[in-house]
Tab-separated table of C-alpha atoms and ligand atoms in Angstrom:
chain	number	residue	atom	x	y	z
L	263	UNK	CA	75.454	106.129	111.515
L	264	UNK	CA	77.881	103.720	112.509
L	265	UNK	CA	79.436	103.810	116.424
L	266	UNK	CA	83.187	105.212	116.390
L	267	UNK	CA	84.270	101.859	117.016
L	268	UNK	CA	82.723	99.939	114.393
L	269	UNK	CA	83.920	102.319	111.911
L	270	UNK	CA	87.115	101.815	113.167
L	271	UNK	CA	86.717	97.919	113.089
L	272	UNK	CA	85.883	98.658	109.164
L	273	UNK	CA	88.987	100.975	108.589
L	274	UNK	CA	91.657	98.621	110.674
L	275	UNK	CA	90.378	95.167	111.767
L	276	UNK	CA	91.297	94.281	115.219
L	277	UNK	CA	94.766	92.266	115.058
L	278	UNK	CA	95.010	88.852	115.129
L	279	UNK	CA	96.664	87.896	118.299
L	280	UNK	CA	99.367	85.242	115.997
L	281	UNK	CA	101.007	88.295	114.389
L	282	UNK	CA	103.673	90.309	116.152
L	283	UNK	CA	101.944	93.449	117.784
L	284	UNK	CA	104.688	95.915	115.803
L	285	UNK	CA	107.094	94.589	113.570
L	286	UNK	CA	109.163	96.716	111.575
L	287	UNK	CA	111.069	95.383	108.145
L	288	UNK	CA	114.012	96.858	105.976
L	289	UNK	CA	113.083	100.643	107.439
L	290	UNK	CA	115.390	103.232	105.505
L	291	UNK	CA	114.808	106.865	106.764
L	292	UNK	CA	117.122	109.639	106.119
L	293	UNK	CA	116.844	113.530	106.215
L	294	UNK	CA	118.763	116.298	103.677
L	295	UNK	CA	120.963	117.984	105.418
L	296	UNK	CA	121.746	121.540	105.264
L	297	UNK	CA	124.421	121.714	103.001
L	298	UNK	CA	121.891	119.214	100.731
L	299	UNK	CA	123.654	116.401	101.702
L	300	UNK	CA	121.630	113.107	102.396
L	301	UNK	CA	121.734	112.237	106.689
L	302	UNK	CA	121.392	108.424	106.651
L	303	UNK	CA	119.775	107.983	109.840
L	304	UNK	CA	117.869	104.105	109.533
L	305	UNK	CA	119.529	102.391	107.263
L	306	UNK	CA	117.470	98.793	106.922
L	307	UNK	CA	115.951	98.501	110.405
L	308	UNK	CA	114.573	95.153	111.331
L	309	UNK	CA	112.250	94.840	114.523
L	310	UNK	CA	109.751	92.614	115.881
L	311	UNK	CA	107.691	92.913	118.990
L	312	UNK	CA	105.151	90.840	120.593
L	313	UNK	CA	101.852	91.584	122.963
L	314	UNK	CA	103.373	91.998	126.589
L	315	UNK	CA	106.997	92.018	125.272
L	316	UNK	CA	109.578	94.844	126.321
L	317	UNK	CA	112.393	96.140	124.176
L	318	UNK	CA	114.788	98.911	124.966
L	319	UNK	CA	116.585	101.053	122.211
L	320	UNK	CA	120.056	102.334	123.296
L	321	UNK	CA	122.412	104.237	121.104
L	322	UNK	CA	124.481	107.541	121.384
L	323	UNK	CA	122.659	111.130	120.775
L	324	UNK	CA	122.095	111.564	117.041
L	325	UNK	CA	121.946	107.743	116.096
L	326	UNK	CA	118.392	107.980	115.220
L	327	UNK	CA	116.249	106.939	118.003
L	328	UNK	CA	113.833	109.615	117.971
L	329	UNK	CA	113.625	109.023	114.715
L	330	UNK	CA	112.713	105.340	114.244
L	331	UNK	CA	110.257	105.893	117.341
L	332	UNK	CA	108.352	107.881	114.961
L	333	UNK	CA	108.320	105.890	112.302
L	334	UNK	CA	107.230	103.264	114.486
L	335	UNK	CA	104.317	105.090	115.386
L	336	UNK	CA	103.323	105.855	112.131
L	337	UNK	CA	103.963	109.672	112.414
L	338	UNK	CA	107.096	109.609	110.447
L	339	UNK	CA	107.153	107.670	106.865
L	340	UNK	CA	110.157	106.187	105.843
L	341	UNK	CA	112.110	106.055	102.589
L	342	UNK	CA	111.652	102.414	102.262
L	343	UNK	CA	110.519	99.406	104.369
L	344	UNK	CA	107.326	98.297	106.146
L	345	UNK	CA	106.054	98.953	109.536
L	346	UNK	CA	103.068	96.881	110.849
L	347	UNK	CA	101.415	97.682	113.963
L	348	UNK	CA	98.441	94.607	114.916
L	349	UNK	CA	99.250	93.600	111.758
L	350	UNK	CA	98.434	96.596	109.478
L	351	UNK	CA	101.086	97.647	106.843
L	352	UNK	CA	100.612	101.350	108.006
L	353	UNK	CA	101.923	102.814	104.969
L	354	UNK	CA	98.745	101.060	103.183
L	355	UNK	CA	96.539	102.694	105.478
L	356	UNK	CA	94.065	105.914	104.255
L	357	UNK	CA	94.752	108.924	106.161
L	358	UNK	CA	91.610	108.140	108.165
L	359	UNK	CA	92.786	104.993	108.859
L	360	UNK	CA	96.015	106.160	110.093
L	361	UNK	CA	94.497	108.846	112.335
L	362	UNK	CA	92.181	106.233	113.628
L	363	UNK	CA	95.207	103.584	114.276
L	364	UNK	CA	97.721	106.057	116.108
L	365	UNK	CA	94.819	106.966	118.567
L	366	UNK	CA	93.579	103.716	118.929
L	367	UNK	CA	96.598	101.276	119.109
L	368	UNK	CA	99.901	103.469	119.558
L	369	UNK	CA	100.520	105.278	122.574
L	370	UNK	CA	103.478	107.564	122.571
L	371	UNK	CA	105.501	109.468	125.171
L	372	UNK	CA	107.586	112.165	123.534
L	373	UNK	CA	110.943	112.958	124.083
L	374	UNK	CA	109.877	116.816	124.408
L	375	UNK	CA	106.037	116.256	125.617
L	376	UNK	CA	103.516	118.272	123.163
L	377	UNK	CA	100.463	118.659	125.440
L	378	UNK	CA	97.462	121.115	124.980
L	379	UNK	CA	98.240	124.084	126.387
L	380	UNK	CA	95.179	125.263	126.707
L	381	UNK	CA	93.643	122.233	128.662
L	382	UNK	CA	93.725	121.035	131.598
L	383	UNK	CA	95.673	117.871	133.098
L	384	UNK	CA	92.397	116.015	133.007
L	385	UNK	CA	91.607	117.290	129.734
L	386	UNK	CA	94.418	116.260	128.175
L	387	UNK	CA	94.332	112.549	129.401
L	388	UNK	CA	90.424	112.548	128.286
L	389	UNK	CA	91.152	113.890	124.652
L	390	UNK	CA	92.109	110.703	123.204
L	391	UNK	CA	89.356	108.729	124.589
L	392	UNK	CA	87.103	111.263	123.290
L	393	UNK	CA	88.175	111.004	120.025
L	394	UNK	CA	88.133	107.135	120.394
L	395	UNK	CA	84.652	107.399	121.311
L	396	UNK	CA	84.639	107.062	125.021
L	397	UNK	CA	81.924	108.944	126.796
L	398	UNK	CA	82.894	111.707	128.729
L	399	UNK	CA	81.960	109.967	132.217
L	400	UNK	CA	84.090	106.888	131.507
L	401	UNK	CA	87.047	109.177	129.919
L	402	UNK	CA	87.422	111.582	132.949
L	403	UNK	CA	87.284	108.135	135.438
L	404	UNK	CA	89.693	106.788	133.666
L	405	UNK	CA	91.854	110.129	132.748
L	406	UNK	CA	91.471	110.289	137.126
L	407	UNK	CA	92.496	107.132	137.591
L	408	UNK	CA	95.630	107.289	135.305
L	409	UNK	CA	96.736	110.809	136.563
L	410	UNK	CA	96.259	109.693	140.056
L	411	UNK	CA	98.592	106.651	139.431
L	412	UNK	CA	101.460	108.845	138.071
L	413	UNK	CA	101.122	111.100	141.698
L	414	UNK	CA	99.153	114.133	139.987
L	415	UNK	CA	96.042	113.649	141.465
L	416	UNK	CA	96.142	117.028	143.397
L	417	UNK	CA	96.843	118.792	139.748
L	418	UNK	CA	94.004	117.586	138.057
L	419	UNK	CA	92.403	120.905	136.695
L	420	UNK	CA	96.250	122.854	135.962
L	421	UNK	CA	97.474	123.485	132.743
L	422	UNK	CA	100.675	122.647	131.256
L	423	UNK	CA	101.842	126.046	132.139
L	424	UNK	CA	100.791	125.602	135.503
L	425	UNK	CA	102.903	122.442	135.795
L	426	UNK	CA	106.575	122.085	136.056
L	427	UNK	CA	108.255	120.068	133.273
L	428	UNK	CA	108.165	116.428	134.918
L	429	UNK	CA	105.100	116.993	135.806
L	430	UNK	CA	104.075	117.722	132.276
L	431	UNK	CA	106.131	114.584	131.691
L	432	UNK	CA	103.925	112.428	133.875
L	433	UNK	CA	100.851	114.141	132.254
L	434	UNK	CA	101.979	113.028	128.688
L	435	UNK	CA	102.330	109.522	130.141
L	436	UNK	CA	99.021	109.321	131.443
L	437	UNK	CA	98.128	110.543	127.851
L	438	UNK	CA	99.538	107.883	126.503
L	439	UNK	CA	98.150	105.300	128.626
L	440	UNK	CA	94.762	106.566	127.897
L	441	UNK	CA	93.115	103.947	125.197
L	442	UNK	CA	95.257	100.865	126.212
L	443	UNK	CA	97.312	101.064	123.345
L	444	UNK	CA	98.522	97.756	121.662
L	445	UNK	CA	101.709	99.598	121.188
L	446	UNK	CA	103.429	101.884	123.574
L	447	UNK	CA	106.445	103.843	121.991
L	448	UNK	CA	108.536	106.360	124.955
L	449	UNK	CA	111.314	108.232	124.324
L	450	UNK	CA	112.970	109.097	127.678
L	451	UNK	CA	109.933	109.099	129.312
L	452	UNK	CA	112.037	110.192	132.845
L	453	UNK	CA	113.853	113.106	131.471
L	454	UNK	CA	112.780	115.488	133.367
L	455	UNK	CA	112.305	113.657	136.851
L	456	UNK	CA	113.445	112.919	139.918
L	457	UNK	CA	114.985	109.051	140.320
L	458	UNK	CA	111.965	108.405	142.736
L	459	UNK	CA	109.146	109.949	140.521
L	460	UNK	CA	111.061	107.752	137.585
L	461	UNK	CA	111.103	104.771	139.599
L	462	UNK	CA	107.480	104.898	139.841
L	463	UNK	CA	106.921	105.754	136.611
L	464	UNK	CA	108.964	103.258	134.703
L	465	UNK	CA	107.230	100.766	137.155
L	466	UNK	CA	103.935	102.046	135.539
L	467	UNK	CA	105.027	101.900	131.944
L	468	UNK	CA	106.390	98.067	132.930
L	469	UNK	CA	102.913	96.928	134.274
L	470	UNK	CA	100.895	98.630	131.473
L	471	UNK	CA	103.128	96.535	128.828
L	472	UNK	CA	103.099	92.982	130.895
L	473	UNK	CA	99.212	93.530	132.418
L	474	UNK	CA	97.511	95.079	128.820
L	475	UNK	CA	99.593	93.158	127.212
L	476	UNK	CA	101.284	96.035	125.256
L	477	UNK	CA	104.671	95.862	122.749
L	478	UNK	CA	106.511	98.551	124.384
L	479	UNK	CA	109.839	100.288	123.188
L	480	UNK	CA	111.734	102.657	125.228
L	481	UNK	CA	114.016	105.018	124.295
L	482	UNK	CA	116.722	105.812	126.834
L	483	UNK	CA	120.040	107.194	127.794
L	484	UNK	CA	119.821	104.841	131.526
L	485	UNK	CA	121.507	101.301	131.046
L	486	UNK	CA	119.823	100.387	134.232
L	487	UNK	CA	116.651	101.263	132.883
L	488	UNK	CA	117.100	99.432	129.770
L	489	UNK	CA	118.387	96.437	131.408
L	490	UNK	CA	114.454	96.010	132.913
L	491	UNK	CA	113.213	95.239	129.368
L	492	UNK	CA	113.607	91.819	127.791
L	493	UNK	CA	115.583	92.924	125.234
L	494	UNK	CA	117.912	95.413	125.145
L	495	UNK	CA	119.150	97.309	121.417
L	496	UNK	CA	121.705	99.511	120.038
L	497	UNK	CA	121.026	101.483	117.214
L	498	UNK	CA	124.221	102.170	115.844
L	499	UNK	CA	125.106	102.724	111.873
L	500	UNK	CA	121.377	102.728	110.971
L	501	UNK	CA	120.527	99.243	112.272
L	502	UNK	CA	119.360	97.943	115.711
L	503	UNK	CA	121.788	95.421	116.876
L	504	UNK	CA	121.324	92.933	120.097
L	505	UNK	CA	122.943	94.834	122.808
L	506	UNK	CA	123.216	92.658	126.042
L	507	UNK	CA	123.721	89.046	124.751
L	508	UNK	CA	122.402	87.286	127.452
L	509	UNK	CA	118.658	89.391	127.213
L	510	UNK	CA	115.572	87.344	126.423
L	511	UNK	CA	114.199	86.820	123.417
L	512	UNK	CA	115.550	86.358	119.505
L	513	UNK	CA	118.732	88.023	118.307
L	514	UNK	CA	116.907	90.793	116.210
L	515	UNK	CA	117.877	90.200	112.164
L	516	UNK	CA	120.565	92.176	110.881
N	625	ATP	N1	113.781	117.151	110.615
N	625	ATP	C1	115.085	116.883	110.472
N	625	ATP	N2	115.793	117.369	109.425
N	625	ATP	C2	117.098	117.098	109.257
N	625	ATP	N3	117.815	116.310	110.093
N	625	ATP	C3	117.178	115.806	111.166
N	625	ATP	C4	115.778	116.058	111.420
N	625	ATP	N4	115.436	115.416	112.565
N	625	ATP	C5	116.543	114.803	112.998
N	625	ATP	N5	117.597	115.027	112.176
N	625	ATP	C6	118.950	114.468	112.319
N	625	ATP	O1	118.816	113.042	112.333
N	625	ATP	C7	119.679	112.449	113.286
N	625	ATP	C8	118.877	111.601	114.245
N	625	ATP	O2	118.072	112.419	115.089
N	625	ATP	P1	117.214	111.794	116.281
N	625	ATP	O3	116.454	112.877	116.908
N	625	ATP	O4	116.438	110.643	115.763
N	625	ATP	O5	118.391	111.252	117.246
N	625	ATP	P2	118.309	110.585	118.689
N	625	ATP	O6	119.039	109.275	118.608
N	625	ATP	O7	116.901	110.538	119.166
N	625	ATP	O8	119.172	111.584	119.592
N	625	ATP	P3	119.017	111.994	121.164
N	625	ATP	O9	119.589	110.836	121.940
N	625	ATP	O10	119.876	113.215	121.266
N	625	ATP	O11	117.578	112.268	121.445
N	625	ATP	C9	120.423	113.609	113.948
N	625	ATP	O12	121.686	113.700	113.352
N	625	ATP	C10	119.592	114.832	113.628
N	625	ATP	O13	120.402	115.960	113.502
N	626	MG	MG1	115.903	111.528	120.686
């Protein structure tokens, strides 16, 4: 039998470092509302990201954000449009492919955490490792290590409902953080916390992206958060437009 990782080599080749780590082209996504009208909520999304890059989504409630974050992470589809992450048209992917890819190479922070309830702090920050392969020794160092950075060190063996909310939060971050994703997708990631605890934490999220070189897009309602990121987008009307002129990088396609 092969090792976890070469099978996952065989489902999704590593990514070629030339190609943007997630790009995103012509997305369409919209939902039936309840009176059975159609909810156009991306409406030809165009997005490119590269290894170590930043970009910050900004946009009033309802535009969509949550939305495209999911579809970015490959646990939405959409209507029409691609989405490649290292490369990899997701919607080509087998299920098994796709399971394999969001564990491996997307981290997400939700905008409403989901952690297991039933597990501990530690536990939840080894899961994905586990299912990645890592042995249990190197997955509880580095579930430790990561839960310890976010200032939860002391709460290692709680469970969620042993944990207030931003602490949850922080948890779910950790999560996230767990495989070195090649993408890292957070949707107000600071909700819940206090501006110190989110100071540190947004520090964390900005060192994972520049030192692993991760493509990281943030979700959030703090213009002084988003301002941190190289670029910095409004989704408004179903597209992503350039939302601070001056902001590094190329003006993202219309
Ligand atoms: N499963 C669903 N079925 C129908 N409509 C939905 C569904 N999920 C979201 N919507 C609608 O799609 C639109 C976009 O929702 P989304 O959660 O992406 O917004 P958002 O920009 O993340 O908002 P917020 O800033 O409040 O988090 C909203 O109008 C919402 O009501
Ligand atoms: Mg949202």
């Amino acid at each position: 039998m092969s090792s976890p990782a070469e099978a996952w080599d065989r489902l999704v080749p590593p990514a070629p470092a030339e190609v943007p780590a997630l790009s995103a082209r012509g997305v369409h996504k919209h939902y039936v509302g309840g009176d059975g009208g159609r909810i156009r909520v991306l409406d030809g999304v165009d997005l490119d990201v590269n290894r170590g890059e930043s970009v910050s989504i900004i946009g009033q409630s309802g535009t969509g954000k949550s939305t495209l974050l999911h579809v970015l992470g490959a646990l939405d589809r959409p209507e029409a449009g691609q989405v490649r992450v290292g490369g990899q048209e997701v919607g080509k992917l087998s299920e098994d492919a796709l399971a394999y890819l969001r564990n491996r190479s997307v981290g997400f922070v939700f905008q409403f955490h989901h952690l297991l309830r039933e597990f501990t702090a530690l536990e939840n920050v080894m899961m994905p490792q586990q299912i990645a392969g890592t042995s249990p020794r190197a997955a509880r160092d580095r579930a430790r290590e990561l839960l310890e950075s976010v200032g939860l060190g002391s709460r290692l063996d709680h469970t969620p409902a042993r944990l207030s909310g931003g602490e949850q939060q922080r948890v779910a971050v950790a999560r996230a953080l767990a495989n070195r994703p090649l993408v890292l997708l957070a949707d107000e990631p600071s909700g819940n916390l206090d501006p110190e605890t989110s100071e540190r934490l947004h520090d964390l999220l900005f060192g994972v992206s520049e030192e692993q070189g991760a493509a990281m897009v943030l979700v959030t309602h703090d213009l002084g958060l988003a301002a941190r990121a190289g670029r910095v987008l409004r989704l408004h009307g179903g597209h992503l437009v350039l939302a601070r002129p001056d902001a590094a990088g190329p003006e993202p396609a219309e």
